[in-house]
Structures are given as C-alpha cells and as structure tokens.
Coordinates of C-alpha atoms and ligand atoms in Angstrom, one line a residue:
M1 CA 23.0 13.7 14.8
T2 CA 22.4 10.7 12.5
A3 CA 19.2 9.5 12.0
S4 CA 18.3 6.0 12.1
I5 CA 17.8 4.0 8.7
I6 CA 14.5 2.6 9.4
D7 CA 14.4 -1.9 7.6
G8 CA 11.8 -1.9 6.0
K9 CA 12.7 -4.9 4.6
A10 CA 13.5 -6.7 7.5
F11 CA 9.9 -5.6 9.1
A12 CA 8.3 -6.9 6.0
Q13 CA 9.8 -9.9 6.1
G14 CA 9.1 -10.6 9.5
L15 CA 5.3 -9.9 8.7
R16 CA 5.1 -12.2 6.1
E17 CA 6.8 -14.8 8.1
R18 CA 3.7 -13.9 10.6
V19 CA 1.4 -14.1 7.7
A20 CA 2.7 -17.6 6.4
Q21 CA 2.3 -19.2 9.8
Q22 CA -1.2 -17.8 10.0
V23 CA -2.1 -19.1 6.8
A24 CA -0.7 -22.7 7.9
S25 CA -3.6 -22.3 10.5
F26 CA -6.1 -21.8 8.4
R27 CA -5.6 -24.5 6.1
A28 CA -6.1 -26.6 8.8
A29 CA -9.3 -25.1 9.8
A30 CA -10.3 -24.7 6.5
G31 CA -9.6 -27.0 4.9
R32 CA -7.8 -25.2 1.8
A33 CA -5.5 -21.9 1.5
P34 CA -5.9 -18.4 1.1
G35 CA -6.3 -17.8 -2.7
L36 CA -5.2 -14.4 -4.3
A37 CA -6.1 -13.7 -7.9
V38 CA -4.1 -10.9 -10.0
V39 CA -5.2 -9.8 -13.6
L40 CA -2.7 -8.1 -15.6
V41 CA -3.6 -6.1 -18.6
G42 CA -1.3 -5.4 -21.7
E43 CA 2.2 -5.8 -21.4
D44 CA 3.5 -2.3 -19.0
P45 CA 7.3 -3.5 -17.9
A46 CA 6.9 -2.3 -14.5
S47 CA 3.6 -4.2 -14.1
A48 CA 5.0 -7.4 -15.2
V49 CA 8.0 -7.0 -12.5
Y50 CA 5.2 -5.9 -9.8
V51 CA 2.8 -8.5 -10.6
R52 CA 5.7 -11.4 -10.8
N53 CA 6.3 -10.2 -7.8
K54 CA 2.9 -10.7 -5.9
H55 CA 2.8 -13.9 -7.7
K56 CA 5.7 -15.4 -6.0
A57 CA 5.2 -14.0 -2.3
T58 CA 1.9 -15.4 -2.7
I59 CA 3.3 -18.6 -3.0
G60 CA 6.1 -18.0 -1.0
A61 CA 3.7 -17.5 2.0
G62 CA 1.4 -20.8 1.2
M63 CA -1.4 -19.3 -0.1
E64 CA -2.8 -20.0 -4.2
S65 CA -2.2 -17.6 -6.4
F66 CA -4.7 -17.4 -9.3
E67 CA -2.9 -14.8 -12.1
H68 CA -4.8 -13.7 -15.4
K69 CA -2.9 -12.6 -17.9
L70 CA -4.8 -10.9 -20.7
P71 CA -3.9 -8.8 -24.0
A72 CA -3.6 -5.1 -24.0
D73 CA -6.7 -4.6 -26.7
T74 CA -8.9 -6.9 -23.8
S75 CA -12.0 -5.1 -23.8
Q76 CA -13.1 -3.6 -21.0
A77 CA -16.8 -5.8 -21.2
D78 CA -14.6 -8.8 -21.0
L79 CA -12.1 -7.3 -18.2
I80 CA -15.8 -7.3 -16.0
A81 CA -16.7 -10.6 -17.1
L82 CA -13.6 -12.1 -15.7
V83 CA -14.1 -9.7 -12.1
D84 CA -17.7 -10.7 -11.8
R85 CA -16.4 -14.9 -12.2
L86 CA -13.7 -13.5 -9.8
N87 CA -16.1 -12.4 -7.4
A88 CA -18.3 -15.7 -7.8
D89 CA -15.3 -17.9 -6.9
P90 CA -15.4 -19.5 -3.6
A91 CA -11.6 -20.1 -3.8
V92 CA -10.4 -16.6 -4.5
D93 CA -10.1 -14.4 -1.0
G94 CA -8.3 -11.4 -2.7
I95 CA -9.1 -10.0 -6.1
L96 CA -6.2 -7.2 -7.5
V97 CA -6.5 -5.4 -10.7
Q98 CA -2.6 -4.1 -11.7
L99 CA -3.0 -0.5 -12.6
P100 CA -2.7 1.3 -14.8
L101 CA -5.1 -0.2 -16.9
P102 CA -4.9 0.6 -20.8
G103 CA -6.1 4.1 -22.3
H104 CA -9.7 2.8 -23.5
I105 CA -11.1 0.9 -19.8
D106 CA -12.5 2.9 -17.7
E107 CA -10.4 1.7 -14.2
R108 CA -12.9 3.2 -12.1
A109 CA -15.6 1.0 -13.6
V110 CA -12.9 -1.9 -13.3
I111 CA -12.3 -1.0 -9.3
T112 CA -16.3 -0.5 -8.2
R113 CA -17.0 -4.0 -9.7
I114 CA -14.8 -6.0 -7.5
D115 CA -16.8 -7.2 -4.2
P116 CA -15.4 -4.9 -2.0
D117 CA -14.9 -8.0 0.6
K118 CA -12.7 -9.3 -1.6
D119 CA -11.0 -5.8 -2.5
V120 CA -7.4 -6.6 -0.6
D121 CA -5.8 -3.5 -2.3
G122 CA -8.7 -0.9 -0.8
F123 CA -9.4 0.7 -3.5
H124 CA -13.6 0.3 -3.7
P125 CA -15.0 3.5 -3.0
V126 CA -16.9 1.4 -0.3
N127 CA -13.4 0.6 1.4
A128 CA -12.5 4.3 1.0
G129 CA -15.6 5.2 2.8
R130 CA -15.4 2.3 5.3
L131 CA -12.1 3.9 6.4
A132 CA -13.4 7.0 6.3
T133 CA -16.2 6.5 9.4
G134 CA -13.8 3.8 11.1
L135 CA -15.6 0.3 9.9
H136 CA -13.6 -2.7 9.7
G137 CA -12.7 -2.6 5.3
F138 CA -9.7 -3.1 3.4
V139 CA -7.0 -0.6 3.8
P140 CA -4.5 0.0 0.9
C141 CA -1.3 -1.5 1.2
T142 CA 1.4 1.3 1.2
P143 CA 0.4 3.7 3.4
L144 CA -0.8 0.2 6.0
G145 CA 2.9 -0.4 5.6
C146 CA 3.9 3.1 6.1
L147 CA 2.0 3.3 9.3
M148 CA 3.2 -0.3 10.2
L149 CA 6.5 1.0 10.2
L150 CA 5.6 4.3 12.2
K151 CA 4.1 2.6 14.7
D152 CA 6.9 0.4 15.4
Q153 CA 9.6 3.4 15.3
L154 CA 7.5 5.6 17.4
G155 CA 4.8 3.4 19.6
D156 CA 1.7 5.5 20.1
L157 CA 1.4 8.4 17.8
A158 CA -1.2 10.1 19.7
G159 CA -0.9 13.7 19.6
L160 CA 1.9 14.2 16.9
D161 CA 1.8 16.4 14.2
A162 CA 2.2 14.2 10.8
V163 CA 2.4 15.6 7.4
V164 CA 1.8 13.6 4.6
I165 CA 2.6 15.5 1.1
G166 CA 0.2 14.0 -2.0
R167 CA -3.2 13.6 -1.8
S168 CA -3.7 10.8 -4.0
N169 CA -6.8 8.1 -3.4
I170 CA -3.7 5.3 -3.3
V171 CA -1.3 6.5 -0.7
G172 CA -1.9 10.0 0.3
K173 CA -5.9 10.2 1.0
P174 CA -5.6 6.9 3.4
M175 CA -2.5 7.8 4.9
A176 CA -4.5 10.9 6.7
Q177 CA -7.1 8.9 7.2
L178 CA -5.5 6.0 9.7
L179 CA -2.6 9.3 10.6
I180 CA -6.4 10.6 12.2
Q181 CA -7.1 7.2 13.7
E182 CA -3.9 7.3 15.3
S183 CA -5.2 10.6 16.9
C184 CA -2.2 12.5 15.1
T185 CA -3.1 16.4 14.0
V186 CA -2.8 16.0 10.8
T187 CA -2.1 18.3 7.6
V188 CA -2.1 17.0 3.9
A189 CA 0.2 19.0 1.8
H190 CA -0.3 18.8 -2.4
S191 CA 0.7 20.5 -5.6
K192 CA -0.9 23.5 -4.6
T193 CA 0.4 24.3 -1.1
K194 CA 2.0 27.6 -0.2
D195 CA 5.4 27.1 1.5
L196 CA 5.8 23.4 1.9
S197 CA 8.7 23.7 3.4
S198 CA 7.1 25.5 6.7
V199 CA 4.2 23.3 6.9
V200 CA 6.7 20.1 6.7
K201 CA 9.4 22.0 9.3
R202 CA 6.5 21.6 12.0
A203 CA 5.8 17.8 11.8
D204 CA 6.8 15.0 14.3
I205 CA 5.4 12.7 10.9
V206 CA 6.7 13.8 7.7
V207 CA 5.3 10.9 4.9
A208 CA 6.4 12.0 1.3
A209 CA 4.2 10.8 -1.3
V210 CA 4.5 13.1 -4.5
G211 CA 7.3 11.3 -7.3
R212 CA 9.4 13.8 -7.4
P213 CA 13.1 13.1 -6.4
A214 CA 14.6 14.3 -3.4
M215 CA 12.2 16.9 -3.4
V216 CA 12.0 17.2 0.6
K217 CA 15.4 18.6 1.5
G218 CA 17.0 18.1 5.1
E219 CA 16.5 21.5 6.1
W220 CA 13.2 21.4 6.1
I221 CA 12.8 18.6 8.5
K222 CA 12.0 19.1 11.9
P223 CA 15.0 17.7 14.7
G224 CA 14.3 14.3 15.7
A225 CA 11.3 13.5 13.2
C226 CA 10.3 10.3 11.7
V227 CA 10.1 10.2 7.8
I228 CA 8.5 8.0 5.6
D229 CA 9.3 8.0 2.2
V230 CA 7.2 6.2 -0.1
G231 CA 8.5 8.1 -3.7
I232 CA 10.0 5.6 -6.2
N233 CA 11.5 7.8 -9.0
R234 CA 14.3 6.2 -11.4
T235 CA 17.2 8.4 -12.1
E236 CA 20.2 8.3 -13.9
R237 CA 21.4 7.6 -10.1
G238 CA 19.1 4.9 -9.8
L239 CA 16.3 4.5 -8.0
V240 CA 15.9 7.4 -5.5
G241 CA 12.7 8.7 -3.1
D242 CA 10.8 12.0 -2.8
V243 CA 13.4 12.9 0.5
D244 CA 16.8 13.9 -0.4
F245 CA 18.3 10.9 2.2
A246 CA 21.4 12.1 2.8
G247 CA 19.9 15.5 4.1
A248 CA 17.3 13.8 6.0
L249 CA 20.2 11.5 7.5
S250 CA 21.5 14.5 9.5
V251 CA 18.4 15.8 11.1
A252 CA 15.6 13.3 10.8
G253 CA 15.4 10.9 14.3
A254 CA 14.7 8.1 11.7
V255 CA 14.3 7.9 8.0
T256 CA 13.3 5.1 5.5
P257 CA 16.0 4.5 2.5
V258 CA 14.9 4.0 -0.5
P259 CA 14.7 1.3 -2.2
G260 CA 14.8 -0.8 1.3
G261 CA 12.0 0.7 2.8
V262 CA 8.0 1.3 2.3
G263 CA 8.1 -0.8 -1.0
P264 CA 9.2 -4.3 0.7
M265 CA 6.0 -3.4 3.2
T266 CA 3.8 -3.2 0.6
I267 CA 3.5 -6.9 -0.9
A268 CA 3.5 -8.4 2.7
V269 CA 0.8 -6.1 3.5
L270 CA -1.3 -7.3 0.5
L271 CA -0.9 -11.0 2.0
R272 CA -1.9 -9.5 5.4
N273 CA -4.9 -8.3 3.9
T274 CA -6.0 -11.6 1.6
L275 CA -4.9 -13.5 4.9
V276 CA -7.6 -11.6 6.8
S277 CA -10.1 -11.6 3.9
A278 CA -9.8 -15.7 3.9
H279 CA -10.4 -16.0 7.7
R280 CA -13.4 -13.3 7.4
R281 CA -14.8 -15.2 4.6
A282 CA -14.5 -18.0 6.2
G283 CA -15.9 -17.3 9.6
V284 CA -12.5 -18.1 11.0
A285 CA -10.9 -16.3 13.8
Y286 CA -7.4 -15.0 13.3
D287 CA -4.8 -13.4 15.5
K288 CA -4.9 -10.0 14.7
D289 CA -2.0 -8.5 16.8
A290 CA 0.5 -10.7 14.7
L291 CA -0.5 -8.5 11.8
Ligands
NAD301 P1 0.1 10.9 -7.7 O1 0.9 10.9 -9.0 O2 -1.3 9.8 -7.7 O3 0.2 11.6 -6.6 C1 1.2 12.8 -5.8 C2 0.7 14.0 -5.6 O4 1.6 14.6 -5.5 C3 -0.7 14.7 -5.5 O5 -1.8 14.6 -4.6 C4 -0.1 16.0 -6.1 O6 -1.2 16.8 -5.6 C5 1.3 16.0 -4.8 N1 2.3 16.7 -5.3 C6 2.6 16.9 -6.6 N2 3.6 17.9 -7.0 C7 3.6 18.3 -5.6 C8 4.8 19.3 -5.0 N3 5.9 20.2 -5.6 N4 4.7 19.4 -3.6 C9 3.7 18.9 -3.2 N5 2.9 17.9 -3.6 C10 2.9 18.0 -4.9 O7 1.1 9.7 -7.1 P2 0.5 8.2 -6.0 O8 0.1 7.4 -6.6 O9 0.4 9.0 -4.9 O10 2.5 7.7 -5.7 C11 3.3 8.8 -5.2 C12 4.5 8.0 -5.1 O11 4.6 7.3 -4.3 C13 5.0 7.9 -6.4 O12 6.8 8.1 -6.5 C14 5.0 6.5 -6.5 O13 6.1 5.9 -7.6 C15 5.1 6.1 -5.3 N6 4.5 4.7 -4.9 C16 5.1 3.9 -4.0 C17 4.4 2.7 -3.3 C18 5.3 1.7 -2.8 O14 4.6 0.4 -2.6 N7 6.3 2.6 -1.8 C19 3.5 2.4 -3.9 C20 2.1 3.5 -4.5 C21 3.1 4.5 -4.7

C-alpha cells in the first residue's frame, strides 16, 4: 500500500486565492484594505526569512503590510509601547510579534499586551481560553492549517482516534483542542509518554509536532492512518519532518511531506485570520465557508 501525499502547497495556494477574493470585496465594502503588522526584533536569520515571506504573502493577497524591524537591543518597554500603538491603530487588523524574542525580553509580557482581537497568531491567553471553551477567537495558524488538511482529506472527523505528539502552546495544545471540537478521541503524547509507539499505533490521525528528525517510524503507524507532520528539522539531508516519510508512505493512508505539507499552510492561515479580523472589526460579513 502506498499512502497518498497531501499537497499542502496546493491547498495553501487555493486558500490564499480565496482570501484574496474576499480581500477585494472587503476593500469595496470598508473602503480600506485589511492590515497586518509584523514586528521583528533582532536579526535571527530564520525569523528574518519568515517575516519576509509573511510580508510578500500579505501584499500578494492585496492586504496592507506594516513591517517593524527593531534592533536586537530594543528594550521591553519600547517594544510594548510599539504594541500599544499598533493596538490603537485603526488601519491594523492583525499584530504578529515574531518569536523568539531576544533573551532580555519577556515574551509573555509582550504577547499578553497584544489586543486579543488583533492577535491573529492566537497566542494570547484570552484566545487560548476562547479556543478551549468554544468561543470565537483566533486559533494559532499552524494547527488550524493542519485541521484544514485533515478535514479536506477525511471529511467528518467525529469518532476518530487522534494522537497529537507534542504539547506546546503553539502547536500541540491548540491542535488537541481543535480535534476535541471535531469530536475525535484525543490523546496528547509528549516527552514523558511511555511506549509512544503503541500510543501512535491505535491512531487514525497522527499529528507529530516534536522537532526530532524522523522520530515517528513507519511501523508505529496504523495501516490507513492520516499522518500530519508538523516538524521542521534542518539536517545534513536537508529539511526533514518528525515522521520517517518513506516508512510512513508504505503504511499510512495519507501523509504530509516536509517541505510542502504543513509549512505553506501556516502563512495562508495567517492571511485568513487577518481577513477575518478585518471583517469582525469593521462589522462586515464574510463568507466563512470559503475559508
Ligand atoms: P516545542 O519544542 O515547543 O515542543 C515540542 C514538544 O515535543 C514538547 O511538547 C515535548 O513534550 C515533545 N517531545 C519532545 N521530545 C519528545 C519525545 N521524545 N517523544 C514525544 N514527545 C516529545 O516545539 P513546537 O513549537 O511545538 O514545534 C514542534 C515542531 O514543529 C518543530 O520542529 C517546529 O520547527 C515545527 N513547527 C512547524 C511549523 C510549521 O509552520 N510547519 C510551525 C510551528 C512549529
């Protein structure tokens, strides 16, 4: 049996096009474009690439992009003052502070300062609480992108056994919340989980978000399972995921590649969240089903 390879790049492209269509209708209704502000502190090369890609994608979708590049020695007070200005700026619908921040800045203090209704990354505790209690808020982009791929692949997820490997606030925990909302039976595995292979073996859905190259072996996977690989690991062989891709291909029903699976979804969902924020803030209706 050979699994089908989930084309996250194509799905993300489709989502970006649907976002761009609704950007056009929003502009006509509100008389302005949705705006995303991205803040980068310091010169971390990976972060600089992410920020550049977000800027390009934002412009590409017809939105307004406000880039704020601050030196690495920016004080926490100055960064918070910028967040306050962006919170108050009516042209800004979404605020994203690129993580990680330099060591002298308390990330939590900065993230909690963002207006939850502009927190398109969904990292503010208010949005985490909204997700946990089923209220409308912003859901972190990577797990929401994973859910879109799963639903596209499997349709209704109700009753399926799902295992999420990883319990971070950014991926693992919100992923588990989303799958609970879809009526899956969810197990969250992590670094202290005993006998991970047997936990994974019973899952119809496996989401791996660990950061260890090819840790999930093909023989751990239940035949026919849908495997979503969030991991991004830079190795001598190039970029690899958390799942042994070749091994998974021979047993799974469907699997995301790295690169070209979950990665492209993250920016597409960021644009989607910014579009939603603009509509909510302006009181303009939007087509939820197209997003
Ligand atoms: P993290 O380091 O915050 O969390 C990793 C999690 O893995 C922890 O909860 C830990 O308990 C668990 N873990 C560690 N070792 C384990 C083991 N041996 N067995 C089982 N669980 C173990 O990482 P994160 O921010 O959640 O990111 C996870 C991975 O996803 C990384 O490779 C990251 O680069 C990638 N990522 C990709 C995207 C994307 O857009 N594709 C976005 C965010 C993160």
